[in-house]
Amino acid sequence: MSTITDTTTPNFGYSENQMLIAATVRQFAEKNIRPHVMEWDETQEFPRQLFVQMGELGFMGVLVPEEYGGAGLGYIEYVMVISEIAQVCGSIGLSVAAHNSLCTGHILQFGTEEQKQKWLPKLASGQYIGAWGLTEPNTGSDAGNMKTVAVKDGDYWVINGTKCWITHGKSAEVMVVIVRTGQPGDSRGMTAFIIDKSKPGVYAGKKENKLGMRASETTEVIFDNYRIHESDMLGQEGEGFIQAMKVLDGGRISIAALGLGIAKGAYSASVTYAQQRHQFGKPISSFQAISFKLADMATKIEAAELLTMQAADLKNRKQKVTKQAAMAKYYASEISVEVATDAVQIFGGYGYTKDFPVEKFYRDSKLCTIGEGTSEIQKLVISREILRGNV
């Protein structure tokens, strides 16, 4: 899995089937994603058809059981899928992660059998793209004071308000949204619903013009008297915030895998360039200033992979993963930025141009320290778990 040489790759005991999955994803990304990376980045195009292709290979329902049309795999394989794609394009890796862990994952974890039968096969196949909505313009980490509300009307709920920073906010066919059904600040005052975006009363607002992850669509989603039947509620009234926090535990493993993949992509490009670029009659990799950068990059990647796989293993064993997922997300996202920054430095002036890949890794990496809880929020989660005795 690691782009670092075989003699230094940590042995996680990957099975032959897991290594085959990684190779399949790698080959797909090289053939179907790499040729279009900069085109999609420049135009901010969300390549919808690509996700149908990935659905046919099981990438869109990695964790979904086979009975619902998914691949029926675990979190180790999931980390492999995301990190392999992200080594080629962070944007596509982000979209695959958001689709799998947030929308699809929320329905898988908390949906009724009827809801799972209705939505999961189409999501797992890539026929439907999923979105997930928690954040609002004035409530990021302070989700308890969200302004999007649902008011009961007989057997229906009427939703009004705006969600922002929604991955696939325009293109998604289905969305899981957490809205306020009780008092502001009450953790039991929020409820999750499955939104059919083909129905009236929900539409995409502003599309964000982003620094990086530009091929992963990000928009506002606006609700204007959207009527939804109570059968589309996920779990019970008042459980939305608690559900969201559990979903985000898995989502943080996704972002850790994403940051890991971006770091590996930047590192791999740097090793190749440092061996090919000659100055003063020899490759720049022979200079200690460069070779020591590569050593630091490699070490950080190994540490991030160990943390990420530890969290994935705990998740597979259905153990509490709050602290480990936050640690993996925090560390992998931060070293992704550090490795990408060093990669640009190794490339020198060429690293600052779009003719070489590292400037895009540099731009894409920063989102990993922000999405699904900033690095500061991760440290808050980690410290709370430590002080509760969850060491």
Short mmCIF file of C-alpha atoms in Angstrom, two decimals:
data_model
loop_
_atom_site.label_atom_id
_atom_site.label_comp_id
_atom_site.label_asym_id
_atom_site.label_seq_id
_atom_site.Cartn_x
_atom_site.Cartn_y
_atom_site.Cartn_z
CA MET A 1 0.00 0.00 0.00
CA SER A 2 2.67 2.49 0.97
CA THR A 3 4.49 4.40 -1.71
CA ILE A 4 7.58 4.04 0.45
CA THR A 5 9.90 1.22 -0.64
CA ASP A 6 8.92 -2.35 0.24
CA THR A 7 11.75 -2.74 2.78
CA THR A 8 10.26 0.03 4.94
CA THR A 9 6.55 -0.65 4.44
CA PRO A 10 4.95 -1.55 7.79
CA ASN A 11 3.38 -5.01 7.88
CA PHE A 12 -0.27 -4.62 8.78
CA GLY A 13 -0.94 -8.19 7.81
CA TYR A 14 -2.87 -7.26 4.69
CA SER A 15 -4.53 -10.21 3.04
CA GLU A 16 -4.07 -11.12 -0.59
CA ASN A 17 -7.61 -9.92 -1.27
CA GLN A 18 -6.93 -6.56 0.37
CA MET A 19 -3.81 -6.07 -1.70
CA LEU A 20 -5.80 -6.97 -4.82
CA ILE A 21 -8.40 -4.33 -3.89
CA ALA A 22 -5.65 -1.71 -3.49
CA ALA A 23 -4.15 -2.66 -6.86
CA THR A 24 -7.56 -2.47 -8.53
CA VAL A 25 -8.21 1.01 -7.15
CA ARG A 26 -4.70 2.13 -8.14
CA GLN A 27 -5.12 0.91 -11.71
CA PHE A 28 -8.55 2.51 -12.01
CA ALA A 29 -7.25 5.85 -10.74
CA GLU A 30 -4.29 5.83 -13.10
CA LYS A 31 -6.47 5.06 -16.11
CA ASN A 32 -9.64 7.02 -15.40
CA ILE A 33 -8.67 9.86 -13.06
CA ARG A 34 -5.06 10.95 -13.60
CA PRO A 35 -5.52 12.04 -17.27
CA HIS A 36 -8.28 14.48 -16.22
CA VAL A 37 -7.02 15.76 -12.86
CA MET A 38 -6.00 19.26 -13.93
CA GLU A 39 -8.89 19.68 -16.37
CA TRP A 40 -11.42 18.95 -13.62
CA ASP A 41 -9.50 21.14 -11.19
CA GLU A 42 -9.39 24.15 -13.53
CA THR A 43 -13.05 23.93 -14.55
CA GLN A 44 -14.33 22.78 -11.11
CA GLU A 45 -16.17 20.01 -12.93
CA PHE A 46 -17.76 17.31 -10.80
CA PRO A 47 -17.33 14.23 -13.06
CA ARG A 48 -20.65 12.55 -12.30
CA GLN A 49 -20.22 9.63 -14.70
CA LEU A 50 -16.95 8.64 -13.04
CA PHE A 51 -18.88 7.81 -9.87
CA VAL A 52 -21.14 5.41 -11.76
CA GLN A 53 -17.99 3.63 -12.96
CA MET A 54 -16.65 3.50 -9.42
CA GLY A 55 -20.01 2.18 -8.23
CA GLU A 56 -19.70 -0.75 -10.64
CA LEU A 57 -16.40 -1.65 -8.96
CA GLY A 58 -17.80 -1.33 -5.43
CA PHE A 59 -16.03 1.91 -4.48
CA MET A 60 -19.30 3.71 -3.72
CA GLY A 61 -20.57 1.16 -1.23
CA VAL A 62 -17.40 -0.17 0.33
CA LEU A 63 -18.92 -0.69 3.78
CA VAL A 64 -22.46 -1.54 2.61
CA PRO A 65 -23.35 -5.25 3.07
CA GLU A 66 -23.80 -7.30 -0.08
CA GLU A 67 -27.49 -7.78 0.69
CA TYR A 68 -27.97 -4.07 -0.06
CA GLY A 69 -25.82 -4.12 -3.18
CA GLY A 70 -22.56 -3.05 -1.55
CA ALA A 71 -19.07 -4.51 -1.48
CA GLY A 72 -19.47 -5.75 2.09
CA LEU A 73 -15.92 -4.82 3.09
CA GLY A 74 -14.44 -3.34 6.26
CA TYR A 75 -12.62 -0.18 7.29
CA ILE A 76 -9.14 -1.45 6.37
CA GLU A 77 -10.27 -1.85 2.76
CA TYR A 78 -12.10 1.46 2.98
CA VAL A 79 -8.92 3.29 4.02
CA MET A 80 -7.15 1.61 1.11
CA VAL A 81 -9.76 2.77 -1.40
CA ILE A 82 -9.73 6.40 -0.24
CA SER A 83 -5.95 6.68 0.11
CA GLU A 84 -5.24 5.10 -3.27
CA ILE A 85 -7.63 7.50 -5.03
CA ALA A 86 -6.28 10.50 -3.08
CA GLN A 87 -2.74 9.70 -4.20
CA VAL A 88 -3.95 10.65 -7.67
CA CYS A 89 -6.64 13.24 -6.91
CA GLY A 90 -7.71 14.56 -3.52
CA SER A 91 -10.97 15.91 -4.92
CA ILE A 92 -12.23 12.53 -6.09
CA GLY A 93 -11.01 10.94 -2.88
CA LEU A 94 -12.96 13.49 -0.87
CA SER A 95 -16.17 12.89 -2.80
CA VAL A 96 -15.89 9.11 -2.47
CA ALA A 97 -15.24 9.53 1.26
CA ALA A 98 -18.19 11.89 1.84
CA HIS A 99 -20.55 9.66 -0.11
CA ASN A 100 -19.51 6.49 1.73
CA SER A 101 -19.00 7.60 5.32
CA LEU A 102 -21.55 10.38 5.73
CA CYS A 103 -24.76 9.96 3.74
CA THR A 104 -24.52 6.23 3.03
CA GLY A 105 -22.91 5.51 6.38
CA HIS A 106 -25.60 7.39 8.30
CA ILE A 107 -28.41 5.42 6.64
CA LEU A 108 -26.51 2.16 7.11
CA GLN A 109 -25.92 2.82 10.81
CA PHE A 110 -29.29 4.28 11.83
CA GLY A 111 -31.81 3.52 9.08
CA THR A 112 -34.75 1.14 9.33
CA GLU A 113 -34.76 -1.98 7.18
CA GLU A 114 -37.21 -0.28 4.83
CA GLN A 115 -34.97 2.80 4.53
CA LYS A 116 -31.92 0.67 3.87
CA GLN A 117 -33.70 -1.31 1.17
CA LYS A 118 -34.94 1.88 -0.45
CA TRP A 119 -31.71 3.91 -0.54
CA LEU A 120 -28.59 1.80 -0.06
CA PRO A 121 -28.63 -0.20 -3.33
CA LYS A 122 -28.82 2.98 -5.42
CA LEU A 123 -26.15 4.71 -3.34
CA ALA A 124 -23.81 1.71 -3.40
CA SER A 125 -24.11 1.41 -7.18
CA GLY A 126 -23.32 5.07 -7.81
CA GLN A 127 -26.74 5.49 -9.43
CA TYR A 128 -27.42 7.97 -6.63
CA ILE A 129 -24.88 10.37 -5.13
CA GLY A 130 -25.26 11.11 -1.43
CA ALA A 131 -24.86 14.37 0.51
CA TRP A 132 -24.88 15.08 4.25
CA GLY A 133 -25.82 18.32 5.97
CA LEU A 134 -24.91 19.53 9.44
CA THR A 135 -23.02 22.83 9.01
CA GLU A 136 -24.79 26.17 8.57
CA PRO A 137 -23.51 29.68 7.72
CA ASN A 138 -23.36 30.73 11.38
CA THR A 139 -22.94 27.35 13.06
CA GLY A 140 -19.87 25.33 12.17
CA SER A 141 -18.57 23.45 15.19
CA ASP A 142 -21.41 25.05 17.23
CA ALA A 143 -23.99 22.76 15.65
CA GLY A 144 -26.28 22.92 18.66
CA ASN A 145 -27.39 26.42 17.70
CA MET A 146 -28.38 25.61 14.13
CA LYS A 147 -31.12 27.70 12.57
CA THR A 148 -32.53 25.16 10.09
CA VAL A 149 -35.72 23.92 11.72
CA ALA A 150 -38.38 21.29 11.16
CA VAL A 151 -41.91 21.90 12.43
CA LYS A 152 -44.40 19.04 12.89
CA ASP A 153 -47.52 19.12 10.69
CA GLY A 154 -49.58 15.97 11.20
CA ASP A 155 -47.66 13.01 9.76
CA TYR A 156 -45.24 15.42 8.07
CA TRP A 157 -42.45 17.79 9.03
CA VAL A 158 -41.84 21.12 7.29
CA ILE A 159 -38.18 22.12 6.98
CA ASN A 160 -36.87 25.66 6.45
CA GLY A 161 -33.31 26.96 6.52
CA THR A 162 -29.91 26.77 4.83
CA LYS A 163 -27.04 24.33 5.09
CA CYS A 164 -23.60 25.22 3.76
CA TRP A 165 -20.32 23.52 2.75
CA ILE A 166 -22.34 20.58 1.48
CA THR A 167 -20.34 18.13 -0.63
CA HIS A 168 -22.54 17.19 -3.63
CA GLY A 169 -25.13 19.77 -2.60
CA LYS A 170 -26.21 20.23 -6.21
CA SER A 171 -25.64 16.84 -7.82
CA ALA A 172 -26.79 14.51 -5.03
CA GLU A 173 -30.07 12.68 -5.41
CA VAL A 174 -30.36 11.95 -1.68
CA MET A 175 -29.20 13.82 1.41
CA VAL A 176 -29.17 13.14 5.11
CA VAL A 177 -29.77 16.39 6.98
CA ILE A 178 -29.71 17.19 10.69
CA VAL A 179 -32.18 19.93 11.66
CA ARG A 180 -33.44 21.49 14.85
CA THR A 181 -36.71 20.10 16.18
CA GLY A 182 -36.30 21.37 19.74
CA GLN A 183 -34.68 24.24 21.60
CA PRO A 184 -31.34 25.83 20.55
CA GLY A 185 -28.37 24.42 22.43
CA ASP A 186 -30.21 21.23 23.40
CA SER A 187 -28.27 18.17 22.21
CA ARG A 188 -31.60 16.33 22.19
CA GLY A 189 -33.21 19.06 20.11
CA MET A 190 -32.00 17.88 16.70
CA THR A 191 -33.32 15.21 14.36
CA ALA A 192 -32.00 13.52 11.20
CA PHE A 193 -34.05 13.08 8.03
CA ILE A 194 -33.44 11.45 4.65
CA ILE A 195 -34.11 14.05 1.96
CA ASP A 196 -35.25 13.11 -1.55
CA LYS A 197 -33.79 15.99 -3.52
CA SER A 198 -36.12 15.43 -6.47
CA LYS A 199 -39.04 16.73 -4.41
CA PRO A 200 -40.02 20.42 -4.30
CA GLY A 201 -38.77 22.71 -1.56
CA VAL A 202 -35.05 21.85 -1.62
CA TYR A 203 -32.49 23.27 -4.00
CA ALA A 204 -28.81 24.12 -4.29
CA GLY A 205 -27.60 27.62 -3.57
CA LYS A 206 -24.17 29.14 -4.09
CA LYS A 207 -21.40 26.85 -5.36
CA GLU A 208 -18.13 27.59 -3.56
CA ASN A 209 -15.07 28.66 -5.57
CA LYS A 210 -12.42 26.86 -3.55
CA LEU A 211 -8.65 26.91 -3.11
CA GLY A 212 -8.40 23.15 -3.51
CA MET A 213 -10.58 20.05 -3.86
CA ARG A 214 -12.11 21.90 -6.79
CA ALA A 215 -13.57 18.87 -8.58
CA SER A 216 -15.47 17.92 -5.44
CA GLU A 217 -18.67 19.94 -5.61
CA THR A 218 -19.46 22.12 -2.56
CA THR A 219 -22.65 24.19 -2.36
CA GLU A 220 -25.31 25.59 -0.09
CA VAL A 221 -28.53 23.60 0.23
CA ILE A 222 -31.67 25.67 0.86
CA PHE A 223 -34.93 24.35 2.32
CA ASP A 224 -38.08 26.31 1.58
CA ASN A 225 -41.14 24.71 3.18
CA TYR A 226 -39.84 21.25 2.31
CA ARG A 227 -42.43 18.70 3.42
CA ILE A 228 -41.15 15.32 4.54
CA HIS A 229 -43.10 12.36 5.88
CA GLU A 230 -42.24 11.09 9.35
CA SER A 231 -41.28 7.74 7.81
CA ASP A 232 -38.19 9.48 6.42
CA MET A 233 -36.90 10.31 9.89
CA LEU A 234 -33.68 8.50 10.83
CA GLY A 235 -34.09 6.97 14.26
CA GLN A 236 -36.20 8.86 16.78
CA GLU A 237 -36.95 12.54 17.20
CA GLY A 238 -34.14 14.24 19.11
CA GLU A 239 -31.44 11.72 18.19
CA GLY A 240 -29.93 13.67 15.29
CA PHE A 241 -26.96 15.25 17.02
CA ILE A 242 -25.98 12.06 18.83
CA GLN A 243 -26.20 10.16 15.55
CA ALA A 244 -24.10 12.81 13.81
CA MET A 245 -21.30 12.52 16.37
CA LYS A 246 -21.18 8.74 15.87
CA VAL A 247 -21.18 9.15 12.09
CA LEU A 248 -18.33 11.65 12.38
CA ASP A 249 -16.21 9.10 14.25
CA GLY A 250 -16.17 7.03 11.08
CA GLY A 251 -15.96 10.14 8.91
CA ARG A 252 -12.75 11.18 10.64
CA ILE A 253 -11.16 7.90 9.58
CA SER A 254 -12.15 8.89 6.04
CA ILE A 255 -10.36 12.23 6.29
CA ALA A 256 -7.34 10.54 7.84
CA ALA A 257 -7.24 8.21 4.82
CA LEU A 258 -7.66 11.19 2.52
CA GLY A 259 -4.79 13.11 4.13
CA LEU A 260 -2.66 9.97 4.09
CA GLY A 261 -3.26 9.51 0.36
CA ILE A 262 -2.47 13.13 -0.47
CA ALA A 263 0.75 12.92 1.56
CA LYS A 264 1.75 9.71 -0.21
CA GLY A 265 1.07 11.27 -3.61
CA ALA A 266 3.18 14.33 -2.81
CA TYR A 267 5.95 12.18 -1.34
CA SER A 268 6.06 9.82 -4.32
CA ALA A 269 6.30 12.72 -6.76
CA SER A 270 9.08 14.24 -4.65
CA VAL A 271 11.18 11.06 -4.59
CA THR A 272 10.92 10.70 -8.35
CA TYR A 273 11.76 14.34 -9.00
CA ALA A 274 14.67 14.40 -6.53
CA GLN A 275 16.25 11.44 -8.29
CA GLN A 276 15.75 12.89 -11.77
CA ARG A 277 16.60 16.54 -11.14
CA HIS A 278 20.35 17.22 -11.39
CA GLN A 279 22.25 20.19 -10.01
CA PHE A 280 26.04 20.56 -9.78
CA GLY A 281 26.41 17.34 -11.75
CA LYS A 282 24.40 15.03 -9.50
CA PRO A 283 20.78 14.33 -8.51
CA ILE A 284 19.42 16.65 -5.85
CA SER A 285 18.47 13.59 -3.78
CA SER A 286 22.17 13.22 -2.99
CA PHE A 287 22.17 16.53 -1.11
CA GLN A 288 21.49 16.19 2.60
CA ALA A 289 19.05 19.11 2.61
CA ILE A 290 16.79 17.15 0.22
CA SER A 291 17.38 13.64 1.51
CA PHE A 292 16.59 14.71 5.08
CA LYS A 293 13.30 16.26 3.88
CA LEU A 294 12.42 12.94 2.26
CA ALA A 295 13.31 11.11 5.48
CA ASP A 296 10.98 13.37 7.49
CA MET A 297 8.20 12.96 4.95
CA ALA A 298 8.51 9.17 4.95
CA THR A 299 8.48 8.97 8.75
CA LYS A 300 5.40 11.18 9.06
CA ILE A 301 3.55 9.08 6.48
CA GLU A 302 4.36 5.84 8.30
CA ALA A 303 3.13 7.29 11.61
CA ALA A 304 -0.07 8.59 10.01
CA GLU A 305 -0.73 5.21 8.41
CA LEU A 306 -0.27 3.40 11.72
CA LEU A 307 -2.73 5.74 13.48
CA THR A 308 -5.26 5.47 10.66
CA MET A 309 -5.10 1.68 10.48
CA GLN A 310 -5.39 1.42 14.25
CA ALA A 311 -8.61 3.44 14.15
CA ALA A 312 -9.88 1.37 11.20
CA ASP A 313 -9.15 -1.87 13.05
CA LEU A 314 -11.00 -0.68 16.16
CA LYS A 315 -13.95 0.36 14.00
CA ASN A 316 -14.01 -3.07 12.37
CA ARG A 317 -14.14 -4.66 15.83
CA LYS A 318 -17.02 -2.35 16.77
CA GLN A 319 -15.06 -0.82 19.65
CA LYS A 320 -15.23 2.81 20.69
CA VAL A 321 -13.08 4.79 18.30
CA THR A 322 -13.71 8.44 19.22
CA LYS A 323 -10.20 9.19 20.51
CA GLN A 324 -8.32 7.09 17.96
CA ALA A 325 -10.31 8.45 15.00
CA ALA A 326 -9.70 12.03 16.19
CA MET A 327 -5.97 11.32 16.64
CA ALA A 328 -5.71 9.75 13.18
CA LYS A 329 -7.63 12.59 11.55
CA TYR A 330 -5.67 15.27 13.39
CA TYR A 331 -2.24 13.83 12.70
CA ALA A 332 -2.80 12.61 9.13
CA SER A 333 -4.35 15.91 8.06
CA GLU A 334 -1.59 18.00 9.59
CA ILE A 335 1.24 15.91 8.11
CA SER A 336 -0.54 16.00 4.76
CA VAL A 337 -0.05 19.77 4.74
CA GLU A 338 3.54 19.43 5.97
CA VAL A 339 4.50 16.80 3.39
CA ALA A 340 2.84 18.73 0.55
CA THR A 341 4.65 21.91 1.65
CA ASP A 342 8.01 20.12 1.63
CA ALA A 343 7.16 18.65 -1.78
CA VAL A 344 6.68 22.11 -3.26
CA GLN A 345 10.00 23.13 -1.72
CA ILE A 346 11.80 20.14 -3.23
CA PHE A 347 10.40 20.99 -6.67
CA GLY A 348 11.51 24.60 -6.23
CA GLY A 349 10.07 26.99 -8.80
CA TYR A 350 8.53 24.11 -10.73
CA GLY A 351 6.57 23.16 -7.63
CA TYR A 352 4.77 26.49 -7.83
CA THR A 353 3.46 25.77 -11.32
CA LYS A 354 0.51 23.72 -12.50
CA ASP A 355 2.76 21.75 -14.85
CA PHE A 356 3.83 19.58 -11.92
CA PRO A 357 1.53 17.71 -9.50
CA VAL A 358 2.68 18.96 -6.12
CA GLU A 359 1.00 22.37 -6.21
CA LYS A 360 -2.36 20.60 -6.36
CA PHE A 361 -1.47 18.29 -3.47
CA TYR A 362 -0.48 21.45 -1.59
CA ARG A 363 -3.84 23.13 -2.25
CA ASP A 364 -5.91 20.01 -1.60
CA SER A 365 -4.17 19.08 1.64
CA LYS A 366 -5.40 22.08 3.62
CA LEU A 367 -9.03 21.01 3.53
CA CYS A 368 -8.11 17.90 5.53
CA THR A 369 -7.30 20.08 8.57
CA ILE A 370 -10.73 21.74 8.36
CA GLY A 371 -13.39 19.28 7.12
CA GLU A 372 -15.30 17.04 9.55
CA GLY A 373 -13.94 18.99 12.49
CA THR A 374 -10.93 21.30 12.45
CA SER A 375 -7.61 20.30 13.98
CA GLU A 376 -8.56 22.40 16.99
CA ILE A 377 -11.80 20.45 17.41
CA GLN A 378 -9.87 17.17 17.15
CA LYS A 379 -7.59 18.29 19.97
CA LEU A 380 -10.68 19.16 22.00
CA VAL A 381 -12.12 15.68 21.38
CA ILE A 382 -8.81 13.98 22.20
CA SER A 383 -8.26 15.95 25.41
CA ARG A 384 -11.81 15.29 26.62
CA GLU A 385 -11.37 11.56 26.03
CA ILE A 386 -8.04 11.55 27.86
CA LEU A 387 -9.44 13.44 30.84
CA ARG A 388 -12.40 11.05 31.01
CA GLY A 389 -9.87 8.26 31.45
CA ASN A 390 -10.28 6.85 27.92
CA VAL A 391 -6.54 6.34 27.39
#
